[in-house]
Structures are given as C-alpha cells and as structure tokens.
C-alpha cells in the first residue's frame, strides 16, 4: 500500500480505480499564410463563438450546481473581452504575423505566468482560468472538440490539472474523485468540485505507474491510499471489495492449516 499526501479540496471519501489523463497540447502553426486582417477576423469570430459557448456552460452549471458556481463561466466570458488580454493577442498577430491560435496561446501563457508569479494564492489560481479561456479560443479556431479524460468506467481521475469547463463536461456519475499534481484549493475547479460534492486532492506527487490501481481518496486526512489494505476500508467505513475479502479469507484459512 502507498500513501500519497496532498491538499484536500473537500472533506469526503471516494474509492475506485485510478485513471490517469495525459493532456495533449494543441498542434499549433506559428507562421500564418493568411493576411493579418484574415487572422484578426478568425480571432474575433472565435471570440464570439467562445462567449456563446460559455453562456451555455453558465446555463448548464446554474441548473446542475447553482448560480454561485455557475458565475465562474460569466467571469470567463468577461475575461474573453478583457481589453488587456485582447490587445495582447492582437499585438502578437500584428507584430509577429502569427496564426490566431498561436497568438492566443502566446498571450494566454504570458498572462497565466503573470498570475502564477503573484503573492496571493487566490490570484495565482486565476492562471487556470486564463488557460481555460485560451483553450476555448484555440478549440474554436481549430474546430477541436473538448477531450473526454475519464474513459468508460467510473474512476478517480488523476491529471496535471483539470480546468473548470473540463470538469463541467465530465459525466458526474463516473467522476468519483479528482487528484492533481498541480492545481489549487483556491481554484475555480475546486469551487466546482465542492458544489458537485466530489472529493479532490491537489498538489499530490503521484506517478502514472499506478494507473488502474484501486485507491481510496480520503479528503478528511488529505491522503490517497493506493492499493489499500482491507483494514483501511473498514477504518473509513467502506465495504471491503470482494477480491480483498477473498484474499484475506484465503490467508486466514492457510494460517489455520
């Protein structure tokens, strides 16, 4: 059994297999073969489509988790129209003659880094919001659908981080819990998890070799138990899985013999 320590997002317990999600970065061309005006038009069109998409996410979140948590997506829509952010994108387009998607990525990385360098943990967590809206824009520009990190079976999802729109897109019946290498308990992702009553653990040093292994996420003790012993299940008030119970019974029988 391995015990992984992190920062708890919610005082809840979840048990299930670990499912590791590796984020694939967008294949972006830097140099554009279009005119500058065409690239600016592409950006503006993607910006408007993204705002419409975020409006729909707001409506979905308001229905599913309440207006307070849904306000995340209103904030994202405002960020998409933020003068400094937009001007930074247009500046890259104008000065470097890049594709619109490359300009969005460049400006987004710059803003996310600026937030990460701030002293306030709350402001540091806003870097994830910038990454989220940048991804929205890039998907619109490249006509790429959002990923499905979970797969077919209910699992405790493990990733570098998961962004608010990615959380909302997941099937809540399959998301047993979330463990991230990075992330923050002050993030909007954490806020959504609390509203959805799903346990999470941020800033955990966990290795992909445990993909598929059974685990217990204990938000109360801020621990993830990988390959937990039967006694851990009992201590946390959980049903011992059949395979562990059979193994325990066989060990007792062998000892008696």
PDB file of C-alpha atoms in Angstrom:
ATOM      1  CA  UNK A   1       0.000   0.000   0.000  1.00  0.00           C
ATOM      2  CA  UNK A   2       1.190   3.507  -0.894  1.00  0.00           C
ATOM      3  CA  UNK A   3       0.024   6.693   0.849  1.00  0.00           C
ATOM      4  CA  UNK A   4       0.074   9.931  -1.169  1.00  0.00           C
ATOM      5  CA  UNK A   5      -0.376  13.249   0.649  1.00  0.00           C
ATOM      6  CA  UNK A   6      -1.853  16.395  -0.910  1.00  0.00           C
ATOM      7  CA  UNK A   7      -4.140  19.313  -0.148  1.00  0.00           C
ATOM      8  CA  UNK A   8      -7.772  18.380   0.298  1.00  0.00           C
ATOM      9  CA  UNK A   9     -10.453  20.189  -1.675  1.00  0.00           C
ATOM     10  CA  UNK A  10     -13.386  18.653   0.192  1.00  0.00           C
ATOM     11  CA  UNK A  11     -13.903  16.503   3.294  1.00  0.00           C
ATOM     12  CA  UNK A  12     -15.305  13.444   1.572  1.00  0.00           C
ATOM     13  CA  UNK A  13     -14.200   9.899   0.796  1.00  0.00           C
ATOM     14  CA  UNK A  14     -14.190   8.092  -2.546  1.00  0.00           C
ATOM     15  CA  UNK A  15     -12.987   4.643  -3.570  1.00  0.00           C
ATOM     16  CA  UNK A  16     -12.308   3.296  -7.041  1.00  0.00           C
ATOM     17  CA  UNK A  17      -9.644   2.677  -9.694  1.00  0.00           C
ATOM     18  CA  UNK A  18      -7.189   5.409 -10.658  1.00  0.00           C
ATOM     19  CA  UNK A  19      -7.443   6.713 -14.214  1.00  0.00           C
ATOM     20  CA  UNK A  20      -4.554   8.880 -15.427  1.00  0.00           C
ATOM     21  CA  UNK A  21      -5.242  11.557 -18.029  1.00  0.00           C
ATOM     22  CA  UNK A  22      -2.327  12.964 -20.028  1.00  0.00           C
ATOM     23  CA  UNK A  23      -3.079  16.303 -21.625  1.00  0.00           C
ATOM     24  CA  UNK A  24      -2.185  16.574 -25.304  1.00  0.00           C
ATOM     25  CA  UNK A  25      -1.057  20.014 -26.398  1.00  0.00           C
ATOM     26  CA  UNK A  26      -2.557  21.692 -29.432  1.00  0.00           C
ATOM     27  CA  UNK A  27      -0.503  21.327 -32.656  1.00  0.00           C
ATOM     28  CA  UNK A  28      -0.163  24.998 -33.487  1.00  0.00           C
ATOM     29  CA  UNK A  29       1.415  26.539 -36.570  1.00  0.00           C
ATOM     30  CA  UNK A  30       3.243  29.744 -35.682  1.00  0.00           C
ATOM     31  CA  UNK A  31       3.616  31.359 -39.107  1.00  0.00           C
ATOM     32  CA  UNK A  32       0.412  32.300 -40.929  1.00  0.00           C
ATOM     33  CA  UNK A  33      -0.143  32.026 -44.662  1.00  0.00           C
ATOM     34  CA  UNK A  34      -3.195  34.265 -44.389  1.00  0.00           C
ATOM     35  CA  UNK A  35      -3.268  38.028 -44.314  1.00  0.00           C
ATOM     36  CA  UNK A  36      -3.164  39.854 -40.993  1.00  0.00           C
ATOM     37  CA  UNK A  37      -6.771  41.005 -41.452  1.00  0.00           C
ATOM     38  CA  UNK A  38      -7.882  37.411 -42.049  1.00  0.00           C
ATOM     39  CA  UNK A  39      -6.219  36.232 -38.857  1.00  0.00           C
ATOM     40  CA  UNK A  40      -7.786  39.060 -36.867  1.00  0.00           C
ATOM     41  CA  UNK A  41     -11.179  38.131 -38.334  1.00  0.00           C
ATOM     42  CA  UNK A  42     -10.597  34.487 -37.338  1.00  0.00           C
ATOM     43  CA  UNK A  43      -9.784  35.566 -33.794  1.00  0.00           C
ATOM     44  CA  UNK A  44     -12.830  37.825 -33.489  1.00  0.00           C
ATOM     45  CA  UNK A  45     -15.138  35.089 -34.809  1.00  0.00           C
ATOM     46  CA  UNK A  46     -13.679  32.532 -32.371  1.00  0.00           C
ATOM     47  CA  UNK A  47     -14.010  35.034 -29.536  1.00  0.00           C
ATOM     48  CA  UNK A  48     -17.744  35.438 -30.219  1.00  0.00           C
ATOM     49  CA  UNK A  49     -18.298  31.676 -30.557  1.00  0.00           C
ATOM     50  CA  UNK A  50     -16.466  31.117 -27.272  1.00  0.00           C
ATOM     51  CA  UNK A  51     -18.641  33.687 -25.499  1.00  0.00           C
ATOM     52  CA  UNK A  52     -21.754  31.880 -26.754  1.00  0.00           C
ATOM     53  CA  UNK A  53     -20.335  28.545 -25.563  1.00  0.00           C
ATOM     54  CA  UNK A  54     -19.577  29.998 -22.131  1.00  0.00           C
ATOM     55  CA  UNK A  55     -23.132  31.315 -21.908  1.00  0.00           C
ATOM     56  CA  UNK A  56     -24.360  27.761 -22.452  1.00  0.00           C
ATOM     57  CA  UNK A  57     -21.926  26.458 -19.831  1.00  0.00           C
ATOM     58  CA  UNK A  58     -23.267  29.058 -17.400  1.00  0.00           C
ATOM     59  CA  UNK A  59     -26.835  27.859 -18.005  1.00  0.00           C
ATOM     60  CA  UNK A  60     -25.814  24.218 -17.555  1.00  0.00           C
ATOM     61  CA  UNK A  61     -23.871  24.953 -14.361  1.00  0.00           C
ATOM     62  CA  UNK A  62     -26.727  27.043 -12.955  1.00  0.00           C
ATOM     63  CA  UNK A  63     -29.045  24.056 -13.402  1.00  0.00           C
ATOM     64  CA  UNK A  64     -26.580  21.463 -12.121  1.00  0.00           C
ATOM     65  CA  UNK A  65     -24.642  23.137  -9.308  1.00  0.00           C
ATOM     66  CA  UNK A  66     -26.255  26.531  -8.649  1.00  0.00           C
ATOM     67  CA  UNK A  67     -25.789  30.135  -9.652  1.00  0.00           C
ATOM     68  CA  UNK A  68     -22.803  30.831  -7.394  1.00  0.00           C
ATOM     69  CA  UNK A  69     -20.653  28.131  -9.013  1.00  0.00           C
ATOM     70  CA  UNK A  70     -22.048  28.980 -12.447  1.00  0.00           C
ATOM     71  CA  UNK A  71     -20.695  32.518 -12.080  1.00  0.00           C
ATOM     72  CA  UNK A  72     -17.267  31.057 -12.959  1.00  0.00           C
ATOM     73  CA  UNK A  73     -18.325  30.979 -16.593  1.00  0.00           C
ATOM     74  CA  UNK A  74     -19.641  34.526 -16.520  1.00  0.00           C
ATOM     75  CA  UNK A  75     -16.198  35.577 -15.293  1.00  0.00           C
ATOM     76  CA  UNK A  76     -14.600  33.612 -18.121  1.00  0.00           C
ATOM     77  CA  UNK A  77     -16.809  35.380 -20.671  1.00  0.00           C
ATOM     78  CA  UNK A  78     -15.714  38.740 -19.264  1.00  0.00           C
ATOM     79  CA  UNK A  79     -12.055  37.671 -19.441  1.00  0.00           C
ATOM     80  CA  UNK A  80     -12.533  36.874 -23.126  1.00  0.00           C
ATOM     81  CA  UNK A  81     -13.399  40.521 -23.678  1.00  0.00           C
ATOM     82  CA  UNK A  82     -10.810  41.934 -21.282  1.00  0.00           C
ATOM     83  CA  UNK A  83      -9.068  44.819 -23.043  1.00  0.00           C
ATOM     84  CA  UNK A  84      -5.552  43.881 -21.901  1.00  0.00           C
ATOM     85  CA  UNK A  85      -5.951  40.240 -22.917  1.00  0.00           C
ATOM     86  CA  UNK A  86      -7.445  41.055 -26.322  1.00  0.00           C
ATOM     87  CA  UNK A  87      -4.849  43.741 -27.048  1.00  0.00           C
ATOM     88  CA  UNK A  88      -2.068  41.320 -26.139  1.00  0.00           C
ATOM     89  CA  UNK A  89      -3.407  38.797 -28.688  1.00  0.00           C
ATOM     90  CA  UNK A  90      -3.786  41.454 -31.376  1.00  0.00           C
ATOM     91  CA  UNK A  91      -0.280  42.717 -30.655  1.00  0.00           C
ATOM     92  CA  UNK A  92       1.212  39.260 -31.310  1.00  0.00           C
ATOM     93  CA  UNK A  93      -0.815  38.993 -34.512  1.00  0.00           C
ATOM     94  CA  UNK A  94       0.302  42.414 -35.717  1.00  0.00           C
ATOM     95  CA  UNK A  95       3.963  42.302 -34.733  1.00  0.00           C
ATOM     96  CA  UNK A  96       4.813  38.661 -35.431  1.00  0.00           C
ATOM     97  CA  UNK A  97       2.319  37.784 -38.191  1.00  0.00           C
ATOM     98  CA  UNK A  98       1.371  34.514 -36.493  1.00  0.00           C
ATOM     99  CA  UNK A  99      -1.752  32.412 -36.743  1.00  0.00           C
ATOM    100  CA  UNK A 100      -4.610  33.466 -34.473  1.00  0.00           C
ATOM    101  CA  UNK A 101      -4.339  30.283 -32.423  1.00  0.00           C
ATOM    102  CA  UNK A 102      -0.603  30.801 -31.848  1.00  0.00           C
ATOM    103  CA  UNK A 103      -1.250  34.404 -30.778  1.00  0.00           C
ATOM    104  CA  UNK A 104      -3.901  33.226 -28.310  1.00  0.00           C
ATOM    105  CA  UNK A 105      -1.539  30.635 -26.868  1.00  0.00           C
ATOM    106  CA  UNK A 106       1.325  33.144 -26.582  1.00  0.00           C
ATOM    107  CA  UNK A 107      -0.800  35.790 -24.872  1.00  0.00           C
ATOM    108  CA  UNK A 108      -2.510  33.199 -22.666  1.00  0.00           C
ATOM    109  CA  UNK A 109       0.805  31.761 -21.474  1.00  0.00           C
ATOM    110  CA  UNK A 110       2.071  35.252 -20.681  1.00  0.00           C
ATOM    111  CA  UNK A 111      -0.999  36.152 -18.626  1.00  0.00           C
ATOM    112  CA  UNK A 112      -1.097  32.761 -16.847  1.00  0.00           C
ATOM    113  CA  UNK A 113       2.580  33.141 -15.891  1.00  0.00           C
ATOM    114  CA  UNK A 114       1.931  36.662 -14.587  1.00  0.00           C
ATOM    115  CA  UNK A 115      -0.839  35.341 -12.314  1.00  0.00           C
ATOM    116  CA  UNK A 116       1.353  32.437 -11.149  1.00  0.00           C
ATOM    117  CA  UNK A 117       4.054  34.907 -10.062  1.00  0.00           C
ATOM    118  CA  UNK A 118       1.696  36.866  -7.789  1.00  0.00           C
ATOM    119  CA  UNK A 119       1.908  36.536  -4.000  1.00  0.00           C
ATOM    120  CA  UNK A 120      -1.782  35.820  -3.399  1.00  0.00           C
ATOM    121  CA  UNK A 121      -2.813  32.128  -3.699  1.00  0.00           C
ATOM    122  CA  UNK A 122      -6.220  33.312  -4.949  1.00  0.00           C
ATOM    123  CA  UNK A 123      -4.633  35.327  -7.763  1.00  0.00           C
ATOM    124  CA  UNK A 124      -2.211  32.510  -8.576  1.00  0.00           C
ATOM    125  CA  UNK A 125      -5.195  30.220  -9.130  1.00  0.00           C
ATOM    126  CA  UNK A 126      -6.595  32.609 -11.764  1.00  0.00           C
ATOM    127  CA  UNK A 127      -3.902  31.344 -14.129  1.00  0.00           C
ATOM    128  CA  UNK A 128      -6.065  28.254 -14.667  1.00  0.00           C
ATOM    129  CA  UNK A 129      -8.937  30.496 -15.792  1.00  0.00           C
ATOM    130  CA  UNK A 130      -6.691  32.088 -18.417  1.00  0.00           C
ATOM    131  CA  UNK A 131      -5.627  28.640 -19.632  1.00  0.00           C
ATOM    132  CA  UNK A 132      -9.281  27.611 -19.809  1.00  0.00           C
ATOM    133  CA  UNK A 133     -10.446  30.555 -21.924  1.00  0.00           C
ATOM    134  CA  UNK A 134      -7.349  30.267 -24.129  1.00  0.00           C
ATOM    135  CA  UNK A 135      -8.204  26.618 -24.762  1.00  0.00           C
ATOM    136  CA  UNK A 136     -11.774  27.638 -25.634  1.00  0.00           C
ATOM    137  CA  UNK A 137     -10.499  30.060 -28.223  1.00  0.00           C
ATOM    138  CA  UNK A 138      -7.997  27.622 -29.710  1.00  0.00           C
ATOM    139  CA  UNK A 139     -10.575  24.825 -29.972  1.00  0.00           C
ATOM    140  CA  UNK A 140     -12.917  27.197 -31.786  1.00  0.00           C
ATOM    141  CA  UNK A 141     -10.143  28.261 -34.155  1.00  0.00           C
ATOM    142  CA  UNK A 142      -9.096  24.670 -34.928  1.00  0.00           C
ATOM    143  CA  UNK A 143     -12.575  23.126 -34.647  1.00  0.00           C
ATOM    144  CA  UNK A 144     -11.420  20.655 -31.983  1.00  0.00           C
ATOM    145  CA  UNK A 145     -13.835  19.051 -29.515  1.00  0.00           C
ATOM    146  CA  UNK A 146     -13.044  19.061 -25.764  1.00  0.00           C
ATOM    147  CA  UNK A 147     -11.349  15.861 -24.518  1.00  0.00           C
ATOM    148  CA  UNK A 148     -13.062  13.120 -22.502  1.00  0.00           C
ATOM    149  CA  UNK A 149     -10.462  12.431 -19.791  1.00  0.00           C
ATOM    150  CA  UNK A 150     -12.419   9.743 -17.927  1.00  0.00           C
ATOM    151  CA  UNK A 151     -12.958   6.891 -20.365  1.00  0.00           C
ATOM    152  CA  UNK A 152     -15.734   4.330 -19.963  1.00  0.00           C
ATOM    153  CA  UNK A 153     -15.656   3.358 -16.288  1.00  0.00           C
ATOM    154  CA  UNK A 154     -16.178   5.268 -13.005  1.00  0.00           C
ATOM    155  CA  UNK A 155     -12.793   6.248 -11.625  1.00  0.00           C
ATOM    156  CA  UNK A 156     -10.731   8.621  -9.528  1.00  0.00           C
ATOM    157  CA  UNK A 157      -9.265  10.872 -12.206  1.00  0.00           C
ATOM    158  CA  UNK A 158      -5.592  11.859 -11.979  1.00  0.00           C
ATOM    159  CA  UNK A 159      -4.145  14.697 -14.078  1.00  0.00           C
ATOM    160  CA  UNK A 160      -1.726  17.627 -14.053  1.00  0.00           C
ATOM    161  CA  UNK A 161      -4.749  19.867 -13.546  1.00  0.00           C
ATOM    162  CA  UNK A 162      -8.332  19.957 -14.760  1.00  0.00           C
ATOM    163  CA  UNK A 163      -9.882  23.221 -15.894  1.00  0.00           C
ATOM    164  CA  UNK A 164     -13.407  24.384 -14.904  1.00  0.00           C
ATOM    165  CA  UNK A 165     -15.004  23.781 -18.322  1.00  0.00           C
ATOM    166  CA  UNK A 166     -13.403  20.307 -18.442  1.00  0.00           C
ATOM    167  CA  UNK A 167     -14.887  19.460 -15.034  1.00  0.00           C
ATOM    168  CA  UNK A 168     -18.369  20.525 -16.103  1.00  0.00           C
ATOM    169  CA  UNK A 169     -18.137  18.434 -19.281  1.00  0.00           C
ATOM    170  CA  UNK A 170     -17.441  15.223 -17.331  1.00  0.00           C
ATOM    171  CA  UNK A 171     -20.083  12.615 -16.544  1.00  0.00           C
ATOM    172  CA  UNK A 172     -20.566  13.153 -12.808  1.00  0.00           C
ATOM    173  CA  UNK A 173     -21.686   9.523 -12.404  1.00  0.00           C
ATOM    174  CA  UNK A 174     -18.205   8.401 -13.469  1.00  0.00           C
ATOM    175  CA  UNK A 175     -16.102  11.050 -11.697  1.00  0.00           C
ATOM    176  CA  UNK A 176     -15.538   9.528  -8.249  1.00  0.00           C
ATOM    177  CA  UNK A 177     -12.808  11.994  -7.292  1.00  0.00           C
ATOM    178  CA  UNK A 178     -10.003  14.128  -8.701  1.00  0.00           C
ATOM    179  CA  UNK A 179      -6.289  14.066  -7.878  1.00  0.00           C
ATOM    180  CA  UNK A 180      -3.945  16.623  -9.468  1.00  0.00           C
ATOM    181  CA  UNK A 181      -0.193  17.092  -9.468  1.00  0.00           C
ATOM    182  CA  UNK A 182      -0.674  20.836  -9.581  1.00  0.00           C
ATOM    183  CA  UNK A 183      -3.960  22.700  -9.149  1.00  0.00           C
ATOM    184  CA  UNK A 184      -5.067  24.687  -6.137  1.00  0.00           C
ATOM    185  CA  UNK A 185      -7.669  24.541  -3.391  1.00  0.00           C
ATOM    186  CA  UNK A 186      -8.406  28.192  -4.290  1.00  0.00           C
ATOM    187  CA  UNK A 187      -9.138  27.443  -7.952  1.00  0.00           C
ATOM    188  CA  UNK A 188     -12.488  27.596  -9.710  1.00  0.00           C
ATOM    189  CA  UNK A 189     -12.069  23.875 -10.392  1.00  0.00           C
ATOM    190  CA  UNK A 190     -12.021  23.308  -6.623  1.00  0.00           C
ATOM    191  CA  UNK A 191     -15.104  25.501  -6.281  1.00  0.00           C
ATOM    192  CA  UNK A 192     -16.945  23.358  -8.840  1.00  0.00           C
ATOM    193  CA  UNK A 193     -15.908  20.119  -7.131  1.00  0.00           C
ATOM    194  CA  UNK A 194     -17.256  21.383  -3.815  1.00  0.00           C
ATOM    195  CA  UNK A 195     -20.543  22.372  -5.464  1.00  0.00           C
ATOM    196  CA  UNK A 196     -20.730  18.922  -7.095  1.00  0.00           C
ATOM    197  CA  UNK A 197     -19.822  17.244  -3.768  1.00  0.00           C
ATOM    198  CA  UNK A 198     -16.904  15.371  -5.348  1.00  0.00           C
ATOM    199  CA  UNK A 199     -13.707  14.920  -3.291  1.00  0.00           C
ATOM    200  CA  UNK A 200     -10.405  16.154  -4.639  1.00  0.00           C
ATOM    201  CA  UNK A 201      -6.743  16.285  -3.726  1.00  0.00           C
ATOM    202  CA  UNK A 202      -4.427  18.950  -5.177  1.00  0.00           C
ATOM    203  CA  UNK A 203      -0.625  19.191  -5.277  1.00  0.00           C
ATOM    204  CA  UNK A 204      -0.099  15.435  -4.978  1.00  0.00           C
ATOM    205  CA  UNK A 205       3.109  13.689  -6.007  1.00  0.00           C
ATOM    206  CA  UNK A 206       1.679  10.636  -7.758  1.00  0.00           C
ATOM    207  CA  UNK A 207       3.199   8.507 -10.508  1.00  0.00           C
ATOM    208  CA  UNK A 208       1.416   7.101 -13.605  1.00  0.00           C
ATOM    209  CA  UNK A 209       2.669   3.578 -12.856  1.00  0.00           C
ATOM    210  CA  UNK A 210      -0.416   3.289 -10.629  1.00  0.00           C
ATOM    211  CA  UNK A 211      -2.858   3.775 -13.479  1.00  0.00           C
ATOM    212  CA  UNK A 212      -5.736   1.332 -12.988  1.00  0.00           C
ATOM    213  CA  UNK A 213      -4.787   0.520  -9.383  1.00  0.00           C
ATOM    214  CA  UNK A 214      -7.522   0.583  -6.712  1.00  0.00           C
ATOM    215  CA  UNK A 215      -7.400   3.588  -4.397  1.00  0.00           C
ATOM    216  CA  UNK A 216      -9.199   5.453  -1.636  1.00  0.00           C
ATOM    217  CA  UNK A 217      -9.250   9.248  -1.641  1.00  0.00           C
ATOM    218  CA  UNK A 218      -9.702  10.444   1.941  1.00  0.00           C
ATOM    219  CA  UNK A 219     -10.389  14.172   1.965  1.00  0.00           C
ATOM    220  CA  UNK A 220     -10.524  14.251   5.763  1.00  0.00           C
ATOM    221  CA  UNK A 221      -6.917  13.111   6.211  1.00  0.00           C
ATOM    222  CA  UNK A 222      -5.737  14.661   2.909  1.00  0.00           C
ATOM    223  CA  UNK A 223      -4.442  11.268   1.759  1.00  0.00           C
ATOM    224  CA  UNK A 224      -4.742   8.964  -1.215  1.00  0.00           C
ATOM    225  CA  UNK A 225      -4.310   5.266  -0.390  1.00  0.00           C
ATOM    226  CA  UNK A 226      -3.121   3.287  -3.419  1.00  0.00           C
ATOM    227  CA  UNK A 227      -3.683  -0.500  -3.240  1.00  0.00           C
ATOM    228  CA  UNK A 228      -5.304  -0.060   0.201  1.00  0.00           C
ATOM    229  CA  UNK A 229      -5.382  -2.891   2.713  1.00  0.00           C
ATOM    230  CA  UNK A 230      -8.771  -4.272   3.895  1.00  0.00           C
ATOM    231  CA  UNK A 231      -8.305  -2.599   7.282  1.00  0.00           C
ATOM    232  CA  UNK A 232      -8.209   0.848   5.647  1.00  0.00           C
ATOM    233  CA  UNK A 233     -11.607   0.199   4.077  1.00  0.00           C
ATOM    234  CA  UNK A 234     -13.001  -0.816   7.460  1.00  0.00           C
ATOM    235  CA  UNK A 235     -11.489   2.161   9.301  1.00  0.00           C
ATOM    236  CA  UNK A 236     -13.104   4.542   6.794  1.00  0.00           C
ATOM    237  CA  UNK A 237     -16.475   2.795   6.957  1.00  0.00           C
ATOM    238  CA  UNK A 238     -16.224   1.377   3.428  1.00  0.00           C
ATOM    239  CA  UNK A 239     -17.203  -2.048   2.158  1.00  0.00           C
ATOM    240  CA  UNK A 240     -14.183  -4.295   1.608  1.00  0.00           C
ATOM    241  CA  UNK A 241     -14.058  -5.302  -2.085  1.00  0.00           C
ATOM    242  CA  UNK A 242     -14.659  -8.985  -2.818  1.00  0.00           C
ATOM    243  CA  UNK A 243     -11.183  -9.631  -4.204  1.00  0.00           C
ATOM    244  CA  UNK A 244      -9.601  -8.310  -0.992  1.00  0.00           C
ATOM    245  CA  UNK A 245     -12.054 -10.223   1.204  1.00  0.00           C
ATOM    246  CA  UNK A 246     -11.285 -13.455  -0.665  1.00  0.00           C
ATOM    247  CA  UNK A 247      -7.553 -12.824  -0.314  1.00  0.00           C
ATOM    248  CA  UNK A 248      -7.978 -12.190   3.405  1.00  0.00           C
ATOM    249  CA  UNK A 249     -10.115 -15.316   3.843  1.00  0.00           C
ATOM    250  CA  UNK A 250      -7.540 -17.421   1.994  1.00  0.00           C
ATOM    251  CA  UNK A 251      -4.759 -16.070   4.209  1.00  0.00           C
ATOM    252  CA  UNK A 252      -6.753 -16.943   7.354  1.00  0.00           C
ATOM    253  CA  UNK A 253      -7.507 -20.437   6.041  1.00  0.00           C
ATOM    254  CA  UNK A 254      -3.836 -21.008   5.192  1.00  0.00           C
ATOM    255  CA  UNK A 255      -2.809 -19.887   8.669  1.00  0.00           C
ATOM    256  CA  UNK A 256      -5.264 -22.326  10.300  1.00  0.00           C
ATOM    257  CA  UNK A 257      -3.966 -25.207   8.220  1.00  0.00           C
TER     258      UNK A 257
END
